Short mmCIF file of C-alpha atoms in Angstrom, two decimals:
data_model
loop_
_atom_site.label_atom_id
_atom_site.label_comp_id
_atom_site.label_asym_id
_atom_site.label_seq_id
_atom_site.Cartn_x
_atom_site.Cartn_y
_atom_site.Cartn_z
CA UNK A 1 15.02 4.64 -43.52
CA UNK A 2 15.84 2.29 -40.67
CA UNK A 3 13.86 -0.93 -40.32
CA UNK A 4 13.01 -0.15 -36.70
CA UNK A 5 13.09 3.20 -34.93
CA UNK A 6 12.81 4.03 -31.27
CA UNK A 7 13.05 7.15 -29.16
CA UNK A 8 16.40 6.73 -27.34
CA UNK A 9 15.17 8.56 -24.22
CA UNK A 10 16.14 8.54 -21.48
CA UNK A 11 12.76 8.40 -19.82
CA UNK A 12 13.21 9.45 -16.20
CA UNK A 13 10.18 8.49 -14.09
CA UNK A 14 9.44 8.10 -10.37
CA UNK A 15 8.63 4.78 -8.82
CA UNK A 16 4.99 3.88 -9.29
CA UNK A 17 4.61 5.84 -12.50
CA UNK A 18 3.18 4.51 -15.74
CA UNK A 19 5.43 4.87 -18.77
CA UNK A 20 4.96 4.00 -22.43
CA UNK A 21 7.41 3.55 -25.29
CA UNK A 22 6.64 3.42 -28.98
CA UNK A 23 8.54 1.79 -31.78
CA UNK A 24 7.88 2.20 -35.51
CA UNK A 25 8.78 -0.26 -38.24
CA UNK A 26 9.14 0.25 -41.97
CA UNK A 27 8.12 -3.10 -43.48
CA UNK A 28 4.34 -3.29 -43.56
CA UNK A 29 4.47 -7.04 -44.17
CA UNK A 30 6.28 -7.72 -40.89
CA UNK A 31 4.92 -10.74 -39.12
CA UNK A 32 6.17 -10.86 -35.58
CA UNK A 33 7.34 -8.42 -32.98
CA UNK A 34 9.10 -8.56 -29.65
CA UNK A 35 10.25 -6.43 -26.76
CA UNK A 36 13.58 -7.23 -25.15
CA UNK A 37 15.10 -5.74 -22.04
CA UNK A 38 18.84 -5.11 -21.81
CA UNK A 39 20.68 -4.19 -18.64
CA UNK A 40 23.98 -2.34 -18.87
CA UNK A 41 26.72 -4.53 -20.36
CA UNK A 42 24.46 -7.60 -20.35
CA UNK A 43 22.70 -9.56 -23.08
CA UNK A 44 19.15 -8.75 -24.23
CA UNK A 45 16.47 -10.77 -22.47
CA UNK A 46 13.09 -11.51 -24.01
CA UNK A 47 10.40 -9.52 -22.25
CA UNK A 48 7.36 -10.11 -24.41
CA UNK A 49 6.33 -11.41 -27.81
CA UNK A 50 3.66 -9.48 -29.68
CA UNK A 51 2.06 -11.65 -32.35
CA UNK A 52 -1.38 -10.26 -32.99
CA UNK A 53 -3.26 -7.40 -31.43
CA UNK A 54 -1.10 -7.32 -28.35
CA UNK A 55 -0.73 -9.01 -25.01
CA UNK A 56 -0.32 -8.40 -21.30
CA UNK A 57 2.02 -9.89 -18.72
CA UNK A 58 1.57 -8.52 -15.23
CA UNK A 59 2.54 -4.84 -15.23
CA UNK A 60 3.61 -4.96 -18.87
CA UNK A 61 1.31 -4.52 -21.86
CA UNK A 62 2.39 -4.61 -25.49
CA UNK A 63 0.19 -3.37 -28.33
CA UNK A 64 0.53 -3.67 -32.08
CA UNK A 65 -0.96 -1.16 -34.50
CA UNK A 66 -0.51 -2.55 -38.01
CA UNK A 67 -2.24 0.35 -39.73
CA UNK A 68 0.26 2.85 -38.32
CA UNK A 69 3.12 0.36 -38.17
CA UNK A 70 4.07 0.75 -34.57
CA UNK A 71 4.21 -1.29 -31.42
CA UNK A 72 4.09 0.04 -27.92
CA UNK A 73 5.14 -1.12 -24.48
CA UNK A 74 3.32 0.12 -21.40
CA UNK A 75 4.79 -0.38 -17.95
CA UNK A 76 2.50 0.24 -14.99
CA UNK A 77 3.58 0.82 -11.38
CA UNK A 78 7.27 1.21 -12.34
CA UNK A 79 9.85 -0.38 -10.06
CA UNK A 80 13.47 0.61 -9.57
CA UNK A 81 14.36 -2.76 -11.10
CA UNK A 82 12.63 -1.77 -14.35
CA UNK A 83 15.53 0.58 -15.09
CA UNK A 84 17.09 -0.76 -18.28
CA UNK A 85 17.16 -0.27 -22.04
CA UNK A 86 14.12 -1.62 -23.87
CA UNK A 87 14.74 -2.94 -27.38
CA UNK A 88 12.03 -3.24 -29.98
CA UNK A 89 12.52 -6.14 -32.39
CA UNK A 90 10.79 -6.84 -35.68
CA UNK A 91 10.93 -10.10 -37.62
CA UNK A 92 9.75 -9.11 -41.13
CA UNK A 93 9.59 -12.54 -42.68
CA UNK A 94 8.72 -14.53 -39.56
CA UNK A 95 11.85 -16.46 -40.25
CA UNK A 96 15.50 -15.71 -40.25
CA UNK A 97 16.04 -11.97 -39.83
CA UNK A 98 15.44 -9.98 -36.71
CA UNK A 99 15.82 -6.21 -36.77
CA UNK A 100 16.52 -4.40 -33.52
CA UNK A 101 15.87 -0.79 -32.69
CA UNK A 102 18.59 1.19 -30.91
CA UNK A 103 16.69 0.94 -27.65
CA UNK A 104 14.88 3.26 -25.26
CA UNK A 105 16.54 3.89 -21.92
CA UNK A 106 14.35 3.96 -18.83
CA UNK A 107 15.49 5.30 -15.46
CA UNK A 108 13.10 4.72 -12.56
CA UNK A 109 13.98 6.89 -9.59
CA UNK A 110 12.99 6.59 -5.92
CA UNK B 1 19.35 -18.35 -17.53
CA UNK B 2 18.79 -19.13 -21.20
CA UNK B 3 21.20 -22.04 -21.50
CA UNK B 4 23.09 -20.29 -24.29
CA UNK B 5 26.80 -20.02 -23.56
CA UNK B 6 29.54 -18.08 -25.31
CA UNK B 7 33.30 -18.05 -25.07
CA UNK B 8 35.45 -16.22 -24.42
CA UNK B 9 33.77 -13.46 -22.41
CA UNK B 10 36.36 -10.86 -23.28
CA UNK B 11 39.02 -10.67 -25.94
CA UNK B 12 41.62 -8.12 -27.01
CA UNK B 13 43.07 -8.35 -30.52
CA UNK B 14 45.26 -6.23 -32.75
CA UNK B 15 44.13 -4.77 -36.06
CA UNK B 16 44.70 -7.25 -38.88
CA UNK B 17 44.46 -10.34 -36.68
CA UNK B 18 41.80 -13.03 -36.89
CA UNK B 19 39.39 -14.11 -34.14
CA UNK B 20 37.06 -17.03 -33.50
CA UNK B 21 34.12 -16.75 -31.14
CA UNK B 22 32.10 -19.73 -29.94
CA UNK B 23 28.50 -20.34 -28.98
CA UNK B 24 26.63 -23.31 -27.56
CA UNK B 25 22.91 -23.15 -28.20
CA UNK B 26 20.13 -24.00 -25.81
CA UNK B 27 19.20 -27.67 -25.78
CA UNK B 28 16.69 -28.47 -28.52
CA UNK B 29 17.40 -25.29 -30.48
CA UNK B 30 18.45 -25.90 -34.08
CA UNK B 31 19.08 -22.31 -35.18
CA UNK B 32 21.85 -19.93 -34.16
CA UNK B 33 22.08 -16.26 -35.08
CA UNK B 34 25.00 -13.91 -34.54
CA UNK B 35 24.74 -10.19 -33.83
CA UNK B 36 27.17 -7.32 -33.41
CA UNK B 37 26.28 -4.65 -30.89
CA UNK B 38 28.28 -1.43 -30.84
CA UNK B 39 28.10 0.82 -27.80
CA UNK B 40 24.80 2.68 -27.64
CA UNK B 41 23.29 0.77 -30.55
CA UNK B 42 20.94 -2.14 -30.92
CA UNK B 43 22.25 -5.52 -32.05
CA UNK B 44 22.90 -5.77 -35.81
CA UNK B 45 22.19 -9.09 -37.52
CA UNK B 46 25.34 -10.72 -38.95
CA UNK B 47 24.05 -14.12 -40.10
CA UNK B 48 22.06 -17.15 -39.07
CA UNK B 49 22.78 -20.88 -39.25
CA UNK B 50 20.15 -23.59 -39.47
CA UNK B 51 21.12 -27.26 -39.64
CA UNK B 52 24.73 -26.38 -40.43
CA UNK B 53 23.90 -24.10 -43.39
CA UNK B 54 23.98 -20.31 -43.55
CA UNK B 55 20.36 -19.23 -43.60
CA UNK B 56 20.44 -15.49 -44.07
CA UNK B 57 23.00 -12.73 -43.81
CA UNK B 58 22.99 -9.07 -42.84
CA UNK B 59 25.14 -6.28 -44.28
CA UNK B 60 28.50 -7.59 -43.16
CA UNK B 61 31.54 -8.20 -45.41
CA UNK B 62 32.78 -11.69 -46.28
CA UNK B 63 35.56 -11.47 -43.70
CA UNK B 64 32.77 -12.32 -41.22
CA UNK B 65 32.13 -16.03 -41.59
CA UNK B 66 30.68 -18.80 -39.53
CA UNK B 67 30.04 -22.46 -38.97
CA UNK B 68 27.43 -24.57 -37.28
CA UNK B 69 28.23 -28.05 -36.03
CA UNK B 70 26.02 -31.17 -35.84
CA UNK B 71 25.32 -30.46 -32.16
CA UNK B 72 24.06 -26.98 -33.27
CA UNK B 73 26.90 -25.12 -31.59
CA UNK B 74 28.41 -22.40 -33.74
CA UNK B 75 31.49 -20.31 -34.43
CA UNK B 76 31.88 -16.77 -35.70
CA UNK B 77 35.17 -16.01 -37.43
CA UNK B 78 36.35 -12.52 -38.26
CA UNK B 79 39.43 -12.02 -40.43
CA UNK B 80 41.56 -8.91 -40.91
CA UNK B 81 40.18 -7.23 -37.82
CA UNK B 82 39.48 -3.51 -37.99
CA UNK B 83 39.13 -1.02 -35.15
CA UNK B 84 35.39 -0.72 -35.90
CA UNK B 85 34.95 -4.42 -35.18
CA UNK B 86 35.24 -3.59 -31.48
CA UNK B 87 31.82 -4.50 -30.09
CA UNK B 88 29.78 -6.98 -28.09
CA UNK B 89 29.14 -10.10 -30.17
CA UNK B 90 25.94 -11.87 -29.25
CA UNK B 91 24.78 -15.33 -30.14
CA UNK B 92 21.08 -16.17 -30.05
CA UNK B 93 19.57 -19.60 -30.32
CA UNK B 94 16.06 -20.47 -31.32
CA UNK B 95 13.89 -23.34 -32.39
CA UNK B 96 12.36 -23.04 -35.81
CA UNK B 97 8.88 -24.46 -35.48
CA UNK B 98 6.71 -25.77 -38.30
CA UNK B 99 4.57 -22.68 -37.89
CA UNK B 100 7.65 -20.59 -38.62
CA UNK B 101 7.35 -18.40 -35.56
CA UNK B 102 10.03 -18.52 -32.94
CA UNK B 103 11.75 -16.53 -30.24
CA UNK B 104 15.44 -15.92 -29.81
CA UNK B 105 17.37 -16.35 -26.57
CA UNK B 106 20.73 -14.68 -26.15
CA UNK B 107 23.99 -15.77 -24.64
CA UNK B 108 25.99 -13.39 -22.44
CA UNK B 109 28.11 -12.20 -25.35
CA UNK B 110 31.79 -11.81 -26.13
CA UNK B 111 33.24 -8.33 -25.77
CA UNK B 112 35.87 -7.85 -28.46
CA UNK B 113 38.31 -4.95 -28.35
CA UNK B 114 40.52 -4.31 -31.38
CA UNK B 115 43.52 -2.07 -30.82
#
């Protein structure tokens, strides 16, 4: 079983829509979680850290469900510029290993 | 911009050759991690360096090796290149806090093609 699993998508949504991605992780003792955004042929960029029960940053909300071992990312009022691949990242030991999912591709259309 | 730089940006090598990739970490960051990202996949952890020592390794063979220097910059060396080594190689720097939690910031990557 992979450490981190994501639905690859693509999710095709119109501008202004609300879209949500889920990501499951296998290690129940995992300590910290992140969402990264990656544009085509570019490096991943940190979008949000998710340390406890979740957090919100503008149109983006991340939630952690430890009981079911998943984290989610909700994007409200989607913009064309939100089109990218969203990578879920789990740091099981809160230290030196980060496990990335394969990413979920989002296409926001006019 | 994260302040993490990598060189070169692109590289073409022949199977069996050796390659060295370089990374300069963000100012104040004492930890550097290297990842391999194949097309359509997420980054795969290769290894991490903290204060010039290897500090964890993923499932990569010994022909992948590295170094970290006193200024926290780092090198990734790959010997006996194979076609499957063709990928984007990403360096990420971070600061390891006393609390143990930290975030990683990526450089732009080196795209390696092995022919």
